[in-house]
Short mmCIF file of C-alpha atoms in Angstrom, two decimals:
data_model
loop_
_atom_site.label_atom_id
_atom_site.label_comp_id
_atom_site.label_asym_id
_atom_site.label_seq_id
_atom_site.Cartn_x
_atom_site.Cartn_y
_atom_site.Cartn_z
CA GLY A 278 0.41 10.91 15.24
CA ASP A 279 -2.12 10.71 11.94
CA SER A 280 -3.12 7.55 11.63
CA VAL A 281 -5.77 5.64 9.30
CA THR A 282 -8.25 3.67 11.08
CA GLN A 283 -9.83 0.42 9.75
CA MET A 284 -12.88 -1.47 10.94
CA GLU A 285 -11.74 -4.87 12.17
CA GLY A 286 -12.56 -7.79 9.87
CA PRO A 287 -12.31 -10.63 8.40
CA VAL A 288 -16.15 -9.37 6.25
CA THR A 289 -17.97 -12.74 4.58
CA LEU A 290 -21.05 -11.13 2.39
CA SER A 291 -22.73 -12.64 0.12
CA GLU A 292 -24.14 -12.10 -4.40
CA GLU A 293 -25.67 -8.52 -4.09
CA ALA A 294 -25.46 -7.82 -0.65
CA PHE A 295 -24.59 -3.99 0.00
CA LEU A 296 -21.21 -2.84 2.03
CA THR A 297 -19.52 -0.80 3.72
CA ILE A 298 -16.41 -1.12 5.48
CA ASN A 299 -15.47 1.53 7.68
CA CYS A 300 -12.06 4.34 7.28
CA THR A 301 -11.10 7.06 10.21
CA TYR A 302 -8.18 9.26 9.86
CA THR A 303 -6.63 11.44 12.30
CA ALA A 304 -4.36 14.38 11.40
CA THR A 305 -3.51 18.17 10.98
CA GLY A 306 -4.71 20.15 8.17
CA TYR A 307 -6.35 18.37 4.78
CA PRO A 308 -5.22 15.13 4.15
CA SER A 309 -5.97 13.54 0.33
CA LEU A 310 -8.18 10.60 0.82
CA PHE A 311 -7.27 6.62 -1.30
CA TRP A 312 -8.80 3.04 -0.99
CA TYR A 313 -6.01 0.60 -2.48
CA VAL A 314 -7.93 -2.70 -3.48
CA GLN A 315 -5.69 -5.83 -3.20
CA TYR A 316 -6.57 -8.70 -5.19
CA PRO A 317 -4.62 -12.49 -3.96
CA GLY A 318 -1.10 -12.91 -4.46
CA GLU A 319 -1.11 -9.68 -6.18
CA GLY A 320 0.02 -5.97 -5.30
CA LEU A 321 -2.50 -3.23 -4.37
CA GLN A 322 -4.24 -1.09 -6.42
CA LEU A 323 -5.53 2.26 -6.32
CA LEU A 324 -9.26 1.62 -6.75
CA LEU A 325 -10.44 5.96 -5.68
CA LYS A 326 -9.69 8.60 -3.94
CA ALA A 327 -10.56 12.32 -3.43
CA THR A 328 -8.54 14.96 -1.92
CA LYS A 329 -10.49 17.44 -0.36
CA ALA A 330 -14.05 17.28 2.00
CA ASP A 331 -17.20 16.72 0.21
CA ASP A 332 -15.64 14.58 -3.01
CA LYS A 333 -16.81 11.91 -3.99
CA GLY A 334 -14.62 9.07 -5.50
CA SER A 335 -15.99 6.30 -6.99
CA ASN A 336 -14.32 3.28 -9.49
CA LYS A 337 -16.30 -0.19 -10.75
CA GLY A 338 -18.95 0.36 -8.69
CA PHE A 339 -17.39 1.68 -4.98
CA GLU A 340 -17.50 4.97 -3.43
CA ALA A 341 -16.20 7.06 -0.81
CA THR A 342 -17.03 10.23 0.69
CA TYR A 343 -14.57 12.52 1.68
CA ARG A 344 -16.04 13.85 5.80
CA LYS A 345 -14.42 16.01 6.98
CA GLU A 346 -17.04 16.58 9.83
CA THR A 347 -16.88 13.00 11.13
CA THR A 348 -12.45 12.22 9.63
CA SER A 349 -13.66 10.14 7.55
CA PHE A 350 -14.10 7.68 4.22
CA HIS A 351 -16.02 4.98 4.16
CA LEU A 352 -15.63 2.42 1.37
CA GLU A 353 -19.72 1.54 0.24
CA LYS A 354 -20.91 -0.81 -3.30
CA GLY A 355 -24.56 -1.44 -3.99
CA SER A 356 -23.93 -4.87 -4.65
CA VAL A 357 -21.44 -7.32 -4.57
CA GLN A 358 -19.74 -9.68 -6.83
CA VAL A 359 -17.66 -12.90 -5.77
CA SER A 360 -14.66 -10.94 -7.77
CA ASP A 361 -14.65 -7.70 -5.36
CA SER A 362 -13.39 -10.79 -2.76
CA ALA A 363 -10.08 -9.26 -1.52
CA VAL A 364 -8.45 -6.82 0.53
CA TYR A 365 -9.06 -2.70 1.42
CA PHE A 366 -7.16 -0.58 2.59
CA CYS A 367 -7.91 2.67 3.23
CA ALA A 368 -4.95 5.08 3.04
CA ARG A 369 -4.24 9.11 3.16
CA MET A 370 -1.45 11.45 2.09
CA PRO A 371 -0.90 14.24 4.91
CA GLY A 372 -1.21 17.95 2.59
CA GLY A 373 2.28 18.46 1.97
CA SER A 374 3.84 15.37 1.48
CA GLU A 375 3.92 12.63 -0.57
CA LYS A 376 4.10 9.33 1.70
CA LEU A 377 1.26 7.42 2.29
CA VAL A 378 0.47 5.96 5.51
CA PHE A 379 -2.10 2.53 5.44
CA GLY A 380 -4.73 1.40 7.67
CA LYS A 381 -4.21 -2.54 8.57
CA GLY A 382 -6.86 -3.19 5.85
CA THR A 383 -9.86 -5.70 5.57
CA LYS A 384 -10.68 -8.29 3.72
CA LEU A 385 -13.64 -9.38 2.10
CA THR A 386 -14.50 -12.35 0.82
CA VAL A 387 -17.77 -12.42 -1.25
CA ASN A 388 -19.83 -16.35 -1.53
CA PRO A 389 -22.20 -17.06 -3.98
CA ASN B 83 4.63 0.10 -20.54
CA ALA B 84 5.42 -2.79 -17.60
CA GLY B 85 4.40 0.02 -14.70
CA VAL B 86 6.95 -1.46 -12.12
CA THR B 87 7.98 -4.78 -11.92
CA GLN B 88 9.58 -6.78 -8.16
CA THR B 89 12.20 -9.31 -8.33
CA PRO B 90 12.92 -12.33 -7.91
CA LYS B 91 8.36 -13.04 -7.17
CA PHE B 92 9.10 -15.64 -3.84
CA ARG B 93 12.78 -16.56 -2.40
CA ILE B 94 13.73 -18.51 0.67
CA LEU B 95 16.78 -17.21 2.54
CA LYS B 96 18.45 -18.70 5.33
CA ILE B 97 19.04 -16.58 9.05
CA GLY B 98 22.81 -14.90 8.60
CA GLN B 99 22.32 -15.10 4.46
CA SER B 100 22.00 -11.69 2.38
CA MET B 101 20.10 -10.78 -0.65
CA THR B 102 18.64 -7.59 -3.16
CA LEU B 103 15.00 -7.54 -3.97
CA GLN B 104 14.96 -5.50 -6.69
CA CYS B 105 13.04 -3.01 -8.09
CA THR B 106 12.23 -0.79 -11.32
CA GLN B 107 9.82 1.35 -12.80
CA ASP B 108 9.96 2.70 -16.00
CA MET B 109 7.25 6.07 -15.58
CA ASN B 110 9.90 8.28 -14.40
CA HIS B 111 8.60 8.66 -11.42
CA ASN B 112 10.59 10.56 -9.01
CA TYR B 113 9.80 8.72 -5.42
CA MET B 114 9.64 5.28 -5.30
CA TYR B 115 8.89 3.70 -1.25
CA TRP B 116 9.51 -0.21 -0.25
CA TYR B 117 6.57 -1.58 2.18
CA ARG B 118 6.59 -4.16 4.13
CA GLN B 119 3.61 -6.74 4.95
CA ASP B 120 2.77 -8.85 7.61
CA PRO B 121 -0.10 -10.14 8.36
CA GLY B 122 -2.94 -8.60 9.32
CA MET B 123 -0.44 -5.69 9.82
CA GLY B 124 -0.61 -3.68 7.19
CA LEU B 125 2.04 -1.84 5.30
CA LYS B 126 5.27 -0.58 7.00
CA LEU B 127 7.49 1.84 4.97
CA ILE B 128 11.13 0.49 5.62
CA TYR B 129 13.08 3.45 3.35
CA TYR B 130 11.91 5.53 0.20
CA SER B 131 13.69 8.36 -2.40
CA VAL B 132 12.57 11.43 -3.79
CA GLY B 133 14.60 11.12 -6.39
CA ALA B 134 17.69 10.22 -7.89
CA GLY B 135 21.22 9.90 -4.55
CA ILE B 136 18.60 10.64 -1.92
CA THR B 137 17.09 8.03 0.25
CA ASP B 138 15.32 8.48 4.04
CA LYS B 139 14.24 5.92 6.75
CA GLY B 140 10.41 5.05 7.19
CA GLU B 141 8.79 4.00 10.16
CA VAL B 142 10.99 0.13 10.13
CA PRO B 143 14.91 0.51 8.27
CA ASN B 144 16.61 -1.76 10.77
CA GLY B 145 17.89 -4.43 9.25
CA TYR B 146 17.78 -2.71 5.16
CA ASN B 147 19.52 -0.46 3.10
CA VAL B 148 19.15 1.29 0.21
CA SER B 149 20.32 3.36 -2.38
CA ARG B 150 18.80 4.63 -5.59
CA SER B 151 21.55 5.85 -8.80
CA THR B 152 19.17 6.40 -11.20
CA THR B 153 15.40 7.64 -11.69
CA GLU B 154 14.46 3.85 -12.66
CA ASP B 155 16.16 0.96 -9.42
CA PHE B 156 15.36 1.74 -6.80
CA PRO B 157 16.38 -1.85 -4.56
CA LEU B 158 15.93 -2.82 -1.06
CA ARG B 159 19.83 -5.14 0.56
CA LEU B 160 19.30 -7.40 3.70
CA GLU B 161 22.78 -8.23 5.19
CA LEU B 162 21.76 -10.54 7.13
CA ALA B 163 18.97 -12.29 7.15
CA ALA B 164 16.70 -12.48 10.68
CA PRO B 165 13.02 -14.89 11.23
CA SER B 166 11.49 -11.57 11.37
CA GLN B 167 12.06 -9.64 8.06
CA THR B 168 10.09 -13.54 6.97
CA SER B 169 7.54 -11.17 4.79
CA VAL B 170 5.86 -9.55 1.40
CA TYR B 171 7.90 -6.71 0.27
CA PHE B 172 5.89 -3.96 -1.54
CA CYS B 173 7.65 -1.48 -3.76
CA ALA B 174 6.04 1.60 -5.25
CA SER B 175 6.42 4.49 -7.37
CA GLN B 176 4.43 7.99 -7.39
CA PRO B 177 4.85 11.11 -8.84
CA THR B 178 4.62 14.36 -7.65
CA GLN B 179 1.52 14.40 -5.57
CA GLY B 180 -0.02 11.90 -7.33
CA GLY B 181 -1.19 8.29 -6.50
CA TYR B 182 1.01 5.38 -6.15
CA THR B 183 2.00 2.37 -8.42
CA PHE B 184 2.80 -0.79 -6.96
CA GLY B 185 4.87 -4.16 -8.25
CA SER B 186 3.43 -7.10 -8.00
CA GLY B 187 5.24 -8.05 -4.21
CA THR B 188 7.99 -10.51 -3.44
CA ARG B 189 7.61 -12.61 -0.83
CA LEU B 190 10.67 -13.53 1.92
CA THR B 191 11.16 -16.57 3.59
CA VAL B 192 13.64 -16.97 6.54
CA VAL B 193 14.86 -19.57 8.03
#
């Protein structure tokens, strides 16, 4: 069935380091793709999204590009901050469906 | 604007007890969802609703029930609590073809 695969965590970085969290998906058709972030003790918040191939979603310095040829939606940030420490979830919404399917999440810790 | 409100935030249940997790949204969203989050396992869909009076099972519905009598409310019922239901529960709402808005979660422990 359709699925989302994220890189295994946890990921530990120093402040100002470059971040990449890999996400690939399997799906028929043309799903919409999302990144959600969960800060400690909170619910998930939408970070960014892309609805069609070659779209780039961006927010708070994070970016992800919808790559249909590689079925990927990798999350990147050029310079992470301690406040970016959180769990990041990749998710997809198949065309014609409203239900999100989530990856398992990747925990990011940024040290000063 | 309150968004999605979940109560309680924390609860400890004994095996066999029952309880209802409350979820209310004030955004007039048609779609609502219940997920459970287990460590290292991401989120799994329990039940969902596409509108008042309509509910359907998700990936892991066993041991749970839901109702949707109004657009605003989507309570989740546990009838006979089991240790396997220890988890963090999240409610979410969604406008048609939009992104989800999540509540802050209910942390449930069954002992």
